[in-house]
Coordinates of C-alpha atoms in Angstrom, one line a residue:
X1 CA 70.0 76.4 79.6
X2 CA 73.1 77.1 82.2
X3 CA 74.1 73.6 82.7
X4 CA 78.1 72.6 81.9
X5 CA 78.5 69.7 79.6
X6 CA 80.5 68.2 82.6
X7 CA 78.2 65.6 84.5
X8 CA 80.4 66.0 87.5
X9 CA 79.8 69.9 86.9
X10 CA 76.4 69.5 86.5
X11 CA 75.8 67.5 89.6
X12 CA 77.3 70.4 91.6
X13 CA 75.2 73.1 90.6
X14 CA 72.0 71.4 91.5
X15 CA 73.9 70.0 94.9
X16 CA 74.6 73.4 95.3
X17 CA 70.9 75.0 94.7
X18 CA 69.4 72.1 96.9
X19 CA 71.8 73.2 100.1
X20 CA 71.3 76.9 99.0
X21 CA 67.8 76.2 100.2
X22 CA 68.5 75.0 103.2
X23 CA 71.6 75.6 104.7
X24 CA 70.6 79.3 106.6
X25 CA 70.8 80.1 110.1
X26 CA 68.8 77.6 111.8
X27 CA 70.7 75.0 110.5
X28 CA 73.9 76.1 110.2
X29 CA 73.9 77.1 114.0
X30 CA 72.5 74.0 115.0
X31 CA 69.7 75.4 116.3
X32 CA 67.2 73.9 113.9
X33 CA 68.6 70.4 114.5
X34 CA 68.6 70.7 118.0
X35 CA 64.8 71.7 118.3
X36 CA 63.3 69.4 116.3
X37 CA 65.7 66.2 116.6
X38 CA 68.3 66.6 119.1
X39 CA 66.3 67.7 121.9
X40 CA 64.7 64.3 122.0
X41 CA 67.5 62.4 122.3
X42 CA 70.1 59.5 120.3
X43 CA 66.1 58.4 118.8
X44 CA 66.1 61.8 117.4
X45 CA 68.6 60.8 114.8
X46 CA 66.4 58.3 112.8
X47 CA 63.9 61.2 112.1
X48 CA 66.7 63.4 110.7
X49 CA 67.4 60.7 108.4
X50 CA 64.2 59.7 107.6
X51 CA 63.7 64.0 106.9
X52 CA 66.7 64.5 104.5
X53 CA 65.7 60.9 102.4
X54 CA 61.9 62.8 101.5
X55 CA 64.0 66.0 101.0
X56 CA 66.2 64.6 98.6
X57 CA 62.9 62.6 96.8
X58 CA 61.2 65.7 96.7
X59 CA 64.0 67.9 95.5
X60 CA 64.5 65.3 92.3
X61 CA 60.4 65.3 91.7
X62 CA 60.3 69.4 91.9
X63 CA 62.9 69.5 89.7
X64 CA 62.4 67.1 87.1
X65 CA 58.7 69.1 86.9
X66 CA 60.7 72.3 86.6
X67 CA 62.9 71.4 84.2
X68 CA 60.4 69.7 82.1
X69 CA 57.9 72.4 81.7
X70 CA 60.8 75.5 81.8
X71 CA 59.0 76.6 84.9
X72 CA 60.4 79.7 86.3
X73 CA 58.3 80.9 89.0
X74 CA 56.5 78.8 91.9
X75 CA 52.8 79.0 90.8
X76 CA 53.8 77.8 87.7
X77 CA 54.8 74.3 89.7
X78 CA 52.2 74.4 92.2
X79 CA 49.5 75.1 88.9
X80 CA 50.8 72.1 87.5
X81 CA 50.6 70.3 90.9
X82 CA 47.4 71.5 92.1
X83 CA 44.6 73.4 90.4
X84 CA 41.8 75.9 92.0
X85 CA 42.1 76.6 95.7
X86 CA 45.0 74.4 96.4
X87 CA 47.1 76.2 93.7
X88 CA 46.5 79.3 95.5
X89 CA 46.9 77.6 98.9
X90 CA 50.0 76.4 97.5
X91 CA 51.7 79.6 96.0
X92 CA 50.8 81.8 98.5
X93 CA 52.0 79.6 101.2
X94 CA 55.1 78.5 99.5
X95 CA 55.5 82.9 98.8
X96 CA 54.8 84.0 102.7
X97 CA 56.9 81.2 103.4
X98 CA 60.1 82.4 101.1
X99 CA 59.5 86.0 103.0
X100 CA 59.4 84.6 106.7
X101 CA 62.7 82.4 105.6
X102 CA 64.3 86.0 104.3
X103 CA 63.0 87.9 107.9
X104 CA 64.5 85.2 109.8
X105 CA 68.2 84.8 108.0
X106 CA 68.1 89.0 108.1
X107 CA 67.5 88.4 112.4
X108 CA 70.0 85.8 112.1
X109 CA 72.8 87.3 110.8
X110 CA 72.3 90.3 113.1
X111 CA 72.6 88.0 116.1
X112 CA 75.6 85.7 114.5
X113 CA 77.5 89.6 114.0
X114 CA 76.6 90.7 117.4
X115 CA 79.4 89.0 119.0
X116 CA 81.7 89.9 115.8
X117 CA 81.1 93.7 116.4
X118 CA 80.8 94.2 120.1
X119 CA 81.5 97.5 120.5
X120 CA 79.7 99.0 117.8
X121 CA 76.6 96.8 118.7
X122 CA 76.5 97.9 122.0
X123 CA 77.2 101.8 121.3
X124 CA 74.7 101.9 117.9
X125 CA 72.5 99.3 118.3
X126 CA 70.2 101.1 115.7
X127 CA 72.7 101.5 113.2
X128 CA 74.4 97.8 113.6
X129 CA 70.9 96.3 112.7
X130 CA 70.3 99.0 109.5
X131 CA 73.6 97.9 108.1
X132 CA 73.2 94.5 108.7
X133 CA 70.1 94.0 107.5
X134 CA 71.2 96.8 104.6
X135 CA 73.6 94.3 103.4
X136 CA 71.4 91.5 103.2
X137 CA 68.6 93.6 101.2
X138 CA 71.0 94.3 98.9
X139 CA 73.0 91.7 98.6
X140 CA 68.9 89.8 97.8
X141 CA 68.2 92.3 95.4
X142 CA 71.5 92.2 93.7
X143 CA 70.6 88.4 93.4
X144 CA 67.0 89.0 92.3
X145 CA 67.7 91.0 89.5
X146 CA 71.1 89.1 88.2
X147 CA 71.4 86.1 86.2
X148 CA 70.4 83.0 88.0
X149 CA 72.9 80.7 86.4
X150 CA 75.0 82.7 87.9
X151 CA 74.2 82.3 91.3
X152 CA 73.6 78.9 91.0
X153 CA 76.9 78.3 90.1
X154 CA 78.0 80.6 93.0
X155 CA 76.1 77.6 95.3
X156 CA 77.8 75.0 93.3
X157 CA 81.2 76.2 94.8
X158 CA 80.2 78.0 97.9
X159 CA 77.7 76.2 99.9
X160 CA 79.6 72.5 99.8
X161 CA 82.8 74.2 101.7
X162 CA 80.1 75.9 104.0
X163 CA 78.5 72.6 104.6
X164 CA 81.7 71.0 105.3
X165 CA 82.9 73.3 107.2
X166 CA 79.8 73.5 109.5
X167 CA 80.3 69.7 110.2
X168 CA 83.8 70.4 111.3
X169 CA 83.1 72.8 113.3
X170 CA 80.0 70.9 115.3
X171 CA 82.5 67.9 116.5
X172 CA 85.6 70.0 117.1
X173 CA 83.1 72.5 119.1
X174 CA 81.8 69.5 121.6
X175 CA 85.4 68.2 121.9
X176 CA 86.9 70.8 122.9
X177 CA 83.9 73.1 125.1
X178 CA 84.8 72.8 128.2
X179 CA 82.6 70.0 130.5
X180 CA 81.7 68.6 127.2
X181 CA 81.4 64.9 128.6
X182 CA 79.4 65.5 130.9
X183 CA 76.7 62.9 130.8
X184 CA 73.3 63.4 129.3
X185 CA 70.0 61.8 130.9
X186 CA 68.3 60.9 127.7
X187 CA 64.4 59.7 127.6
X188 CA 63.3 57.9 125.0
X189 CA 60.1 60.0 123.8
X190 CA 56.7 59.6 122.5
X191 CA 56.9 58.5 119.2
X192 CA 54.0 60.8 118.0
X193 CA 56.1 63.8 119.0
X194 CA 58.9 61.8 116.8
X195 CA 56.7 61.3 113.9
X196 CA 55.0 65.1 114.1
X197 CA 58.7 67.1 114.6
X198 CA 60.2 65.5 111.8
X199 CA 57.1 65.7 109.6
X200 CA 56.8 69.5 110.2
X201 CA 60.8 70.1 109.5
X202 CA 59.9 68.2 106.4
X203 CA 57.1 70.2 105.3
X204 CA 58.4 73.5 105.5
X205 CA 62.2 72.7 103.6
X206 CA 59.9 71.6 101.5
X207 CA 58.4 74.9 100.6
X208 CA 61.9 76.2 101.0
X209 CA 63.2 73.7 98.2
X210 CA 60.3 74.5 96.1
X211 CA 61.0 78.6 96.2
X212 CA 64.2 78.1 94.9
X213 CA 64.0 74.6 92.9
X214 CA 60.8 76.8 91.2
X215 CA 62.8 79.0 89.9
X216 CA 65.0 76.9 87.7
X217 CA 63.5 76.7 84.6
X218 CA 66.6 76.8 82.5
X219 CA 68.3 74.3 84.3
X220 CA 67.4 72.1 81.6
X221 CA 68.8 69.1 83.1
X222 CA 68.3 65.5 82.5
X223 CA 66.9 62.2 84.7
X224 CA 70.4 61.1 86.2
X225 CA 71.8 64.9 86.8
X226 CA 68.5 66.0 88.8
X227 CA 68.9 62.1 90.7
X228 CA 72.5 62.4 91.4
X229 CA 72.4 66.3 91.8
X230 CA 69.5 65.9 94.2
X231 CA 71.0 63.0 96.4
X232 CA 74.5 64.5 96.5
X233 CA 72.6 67.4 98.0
X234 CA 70.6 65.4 100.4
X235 CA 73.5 63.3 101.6
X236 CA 75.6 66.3 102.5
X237 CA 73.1 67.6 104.4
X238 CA 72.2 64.3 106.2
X239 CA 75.9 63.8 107.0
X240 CA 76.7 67.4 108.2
X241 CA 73.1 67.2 110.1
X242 CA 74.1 64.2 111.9
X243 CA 77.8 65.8 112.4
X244 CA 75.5 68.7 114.2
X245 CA 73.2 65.9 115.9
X246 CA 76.8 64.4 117.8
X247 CA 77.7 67.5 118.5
X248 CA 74.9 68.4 120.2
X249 CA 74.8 65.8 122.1
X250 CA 78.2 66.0 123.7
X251 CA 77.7 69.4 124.2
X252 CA 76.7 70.5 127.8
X253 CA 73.0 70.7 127.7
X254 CA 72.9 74.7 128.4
X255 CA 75.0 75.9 125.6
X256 CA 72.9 73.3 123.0
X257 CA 70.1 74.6 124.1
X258 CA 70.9 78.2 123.1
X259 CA 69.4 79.9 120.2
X260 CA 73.4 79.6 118.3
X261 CA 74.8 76.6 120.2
X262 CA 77.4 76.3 117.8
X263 CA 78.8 79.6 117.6
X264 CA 78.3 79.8 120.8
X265 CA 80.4 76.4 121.8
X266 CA 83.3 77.9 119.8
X267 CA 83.1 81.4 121.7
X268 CA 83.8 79.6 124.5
X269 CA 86.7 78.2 123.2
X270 CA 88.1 80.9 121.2
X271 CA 86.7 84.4 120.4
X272 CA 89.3 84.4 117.6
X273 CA 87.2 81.5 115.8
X274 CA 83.9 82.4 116.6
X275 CA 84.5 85.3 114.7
X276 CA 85.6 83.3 111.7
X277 CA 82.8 80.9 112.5
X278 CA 80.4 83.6 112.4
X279 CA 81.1 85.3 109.5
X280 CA 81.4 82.1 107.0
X281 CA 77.5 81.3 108.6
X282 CA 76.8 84.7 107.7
X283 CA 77.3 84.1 104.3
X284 CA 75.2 80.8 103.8
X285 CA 72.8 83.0 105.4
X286 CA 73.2 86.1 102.6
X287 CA 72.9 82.9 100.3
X288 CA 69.6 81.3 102.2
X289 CA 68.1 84.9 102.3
X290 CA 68.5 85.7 98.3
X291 CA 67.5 82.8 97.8
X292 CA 63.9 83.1 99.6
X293 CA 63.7 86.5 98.6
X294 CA 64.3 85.4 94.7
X295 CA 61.3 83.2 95.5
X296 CA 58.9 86.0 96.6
X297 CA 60.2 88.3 93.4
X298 CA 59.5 85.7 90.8
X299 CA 55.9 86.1 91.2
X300 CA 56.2 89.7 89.8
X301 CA 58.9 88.7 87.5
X302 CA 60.9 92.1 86.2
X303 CA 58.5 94.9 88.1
X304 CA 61.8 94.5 91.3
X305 CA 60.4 97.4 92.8
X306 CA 58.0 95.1 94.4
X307 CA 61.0 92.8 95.1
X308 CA 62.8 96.1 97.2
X309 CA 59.4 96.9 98.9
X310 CA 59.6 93.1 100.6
X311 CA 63.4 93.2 101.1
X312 CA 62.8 96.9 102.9
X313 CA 60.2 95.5 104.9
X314 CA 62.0 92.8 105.9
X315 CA 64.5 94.9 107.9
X316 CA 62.2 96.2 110.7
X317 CA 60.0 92.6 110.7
X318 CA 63.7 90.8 111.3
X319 CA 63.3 91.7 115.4
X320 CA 60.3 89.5 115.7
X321 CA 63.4 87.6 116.7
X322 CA 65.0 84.4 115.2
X323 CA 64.2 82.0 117.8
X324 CA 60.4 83.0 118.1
X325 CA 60.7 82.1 113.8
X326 CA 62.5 78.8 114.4
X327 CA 60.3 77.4 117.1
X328 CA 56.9 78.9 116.3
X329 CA 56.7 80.2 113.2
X330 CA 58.6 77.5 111.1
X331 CA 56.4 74.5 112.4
X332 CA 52.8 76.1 111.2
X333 CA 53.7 76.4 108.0
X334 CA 55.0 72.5 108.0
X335 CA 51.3 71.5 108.0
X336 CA 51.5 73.0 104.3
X337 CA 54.3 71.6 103.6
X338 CA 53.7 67.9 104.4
X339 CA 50.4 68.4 102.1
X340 CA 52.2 69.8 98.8
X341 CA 54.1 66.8 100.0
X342 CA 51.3 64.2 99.2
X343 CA 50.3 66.1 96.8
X344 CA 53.3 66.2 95.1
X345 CA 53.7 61.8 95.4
X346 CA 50.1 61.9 93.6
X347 CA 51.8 63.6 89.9
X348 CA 54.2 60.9 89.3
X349 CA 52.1 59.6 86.2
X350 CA 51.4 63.0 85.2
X351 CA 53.1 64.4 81.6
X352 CA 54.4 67.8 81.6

């Protein structure tokens, strides 16, 4: 048990896991919000609502499961949520899933430093992505093989100011980028591409919550701290995500369509604060990829030298490149995602 006797505490820490989760690099740089909701316009914005509600629902069910039956490794939920081949469809998934999330954050934080280290990304191009992506590993591992509790707490305090500071950032960027009002020709689209984009986004922060929500076994929190904890979380996101949205939309349509509009919006205003920009995203990203790589090691639970073998390997798989993971790899393991999602509605009279 790690949980305060404070309520308000208490609410935090599980606020704090449930952003942890989400809250990387695709979000945080709006490119995640841009692909799958603000590219299709003002309509865009009722699927990003309608996404963070099942987020937040699903965060409360994982977690009420988790902390009922002191799980503390994801096919120990997805055995209690499926059994035979769609446990194993489930825990694998949910597991390749947690290492793709940890590539992409490592190729994301090398492209958000980029612009923070010019010179010596230029000139030692090598050695700027082994440090990089050094500091990530380790910074994982370091997580991995600590105390939880302790990080969780860490996501309690950090990831809220991230959060906040993200939303900030994505109005003062549009107001202030240069040709920001420029008018946008929006079409109102299909409402099957409406329905399948926000479904997919769904499905695979689903398996993103469940990596880390899995792991929280000695959370050992009651009904209202998992609800409040779990909607606190959920709202958060859905505010800064709609902060993101307007943003977007105001921006001029070639910087929101670039794979980091927001850090790039604010390098066109100020070099000074993109680098600031850039490094506070960097370290919701060190935060997104421990957590993903915590959900890949708690299947071996204290052998960690399989936990460095995956946080190694991640390194040199990172220049797949972040957009290609975003837009292409992301979506196909949505399809997954929505069905643990059914799946998951269908255990509501189950006892743990």
């Amino acid at each position: 048990m790690f949980l305060r006797k404070s309520k308000f505490k208490n609410t935090f820490i599980i606020a704090g896991l449930f952003l942890s989760a989400l809250v990387g690099a695709g979000f945080g740089s709006g490119r995640e919000v841009f692909v799958y909701f603000a590219s299709l316009g003002p309509v865009g914005a009722f699927g990003w609502v309608s996404s963070c509600l099942l987020l937040g629902l699903a965060s409360a069910r994982v977690l009420a499961l988790v902390c009922r039956g002191k799980f503390t490794r994801v096919d120990q939920v997805a055995g209690f949520v499926a059994k035979g081949k769609m446990k194993k469809l489930f825990t694998l998934t949910t597991l390749m899933f947690a290492f793709i999330g940890y590539v992409a954050m490592l190729s994301g934080i090398r492209e958000v430093l980029e612009p923070v280290f010019p010179a010596v990304c230029r000139r030692f191009p090598l050695l700027f992505g082994i440090l990089t992506g050094g500091i990530v590993a380790a910074f994982s591992m370091l997580m991995l093989t600590g105390n939880f509790s302790a990080f969780a707490r860490v996501c309690a305090i950090v990831t809220p100011v991230i959060i906040f500071f993200v939303a900030l950032v994505s109005i003062f960027a549009a107001f202030i980028t240069p040709n920001a009002h420029t008018t946008h020709h929006f079409t109102i689209p299909k409402m099957a591409t409406l329905i399948l984009k926000s479904g997919l986004y769904t499905g695979y922060n689903v398996l993103f919550l469940l990596g880390v929500l899995g792991r929280a076994g000695d959370l050992s929190a009651d009904e209202d701290a998992i609800r409040r904890g779990s909607l606190l979380g959920a709202g958060m996101f859905l505010a800064c995500g709609l902060c993101i949205f307007v943003g977007l939309g105001i921006l001029p349509p070639e910087l929101a369509a670039q794979n980091l509009p927001l850090p790039a919006a604010i390098y066109a205003w100020s070099a000074a604060l993109g680098r600031i920009f850039s490094c506070i995203l960097s370290f919701a990203m060190l935060l997104c990829a421990a957590c993903n790589l915590g959900a890949v090691g708690s299947l071996f639970g204290k052998k960690t030298l399989y936990g460095s073998v995956f946080a190694i390997l991640g390194i040199p798989l990172s220049y797949i490149g972040f957009d290609s993971v975003i837009s292409v790899v992301y979506p196909l393991f949505g399809f997954v995602g929505i069905l643990f999602l059914l799946t998951l509605a269908q255990t509501r009279r189950k006892i743990v």
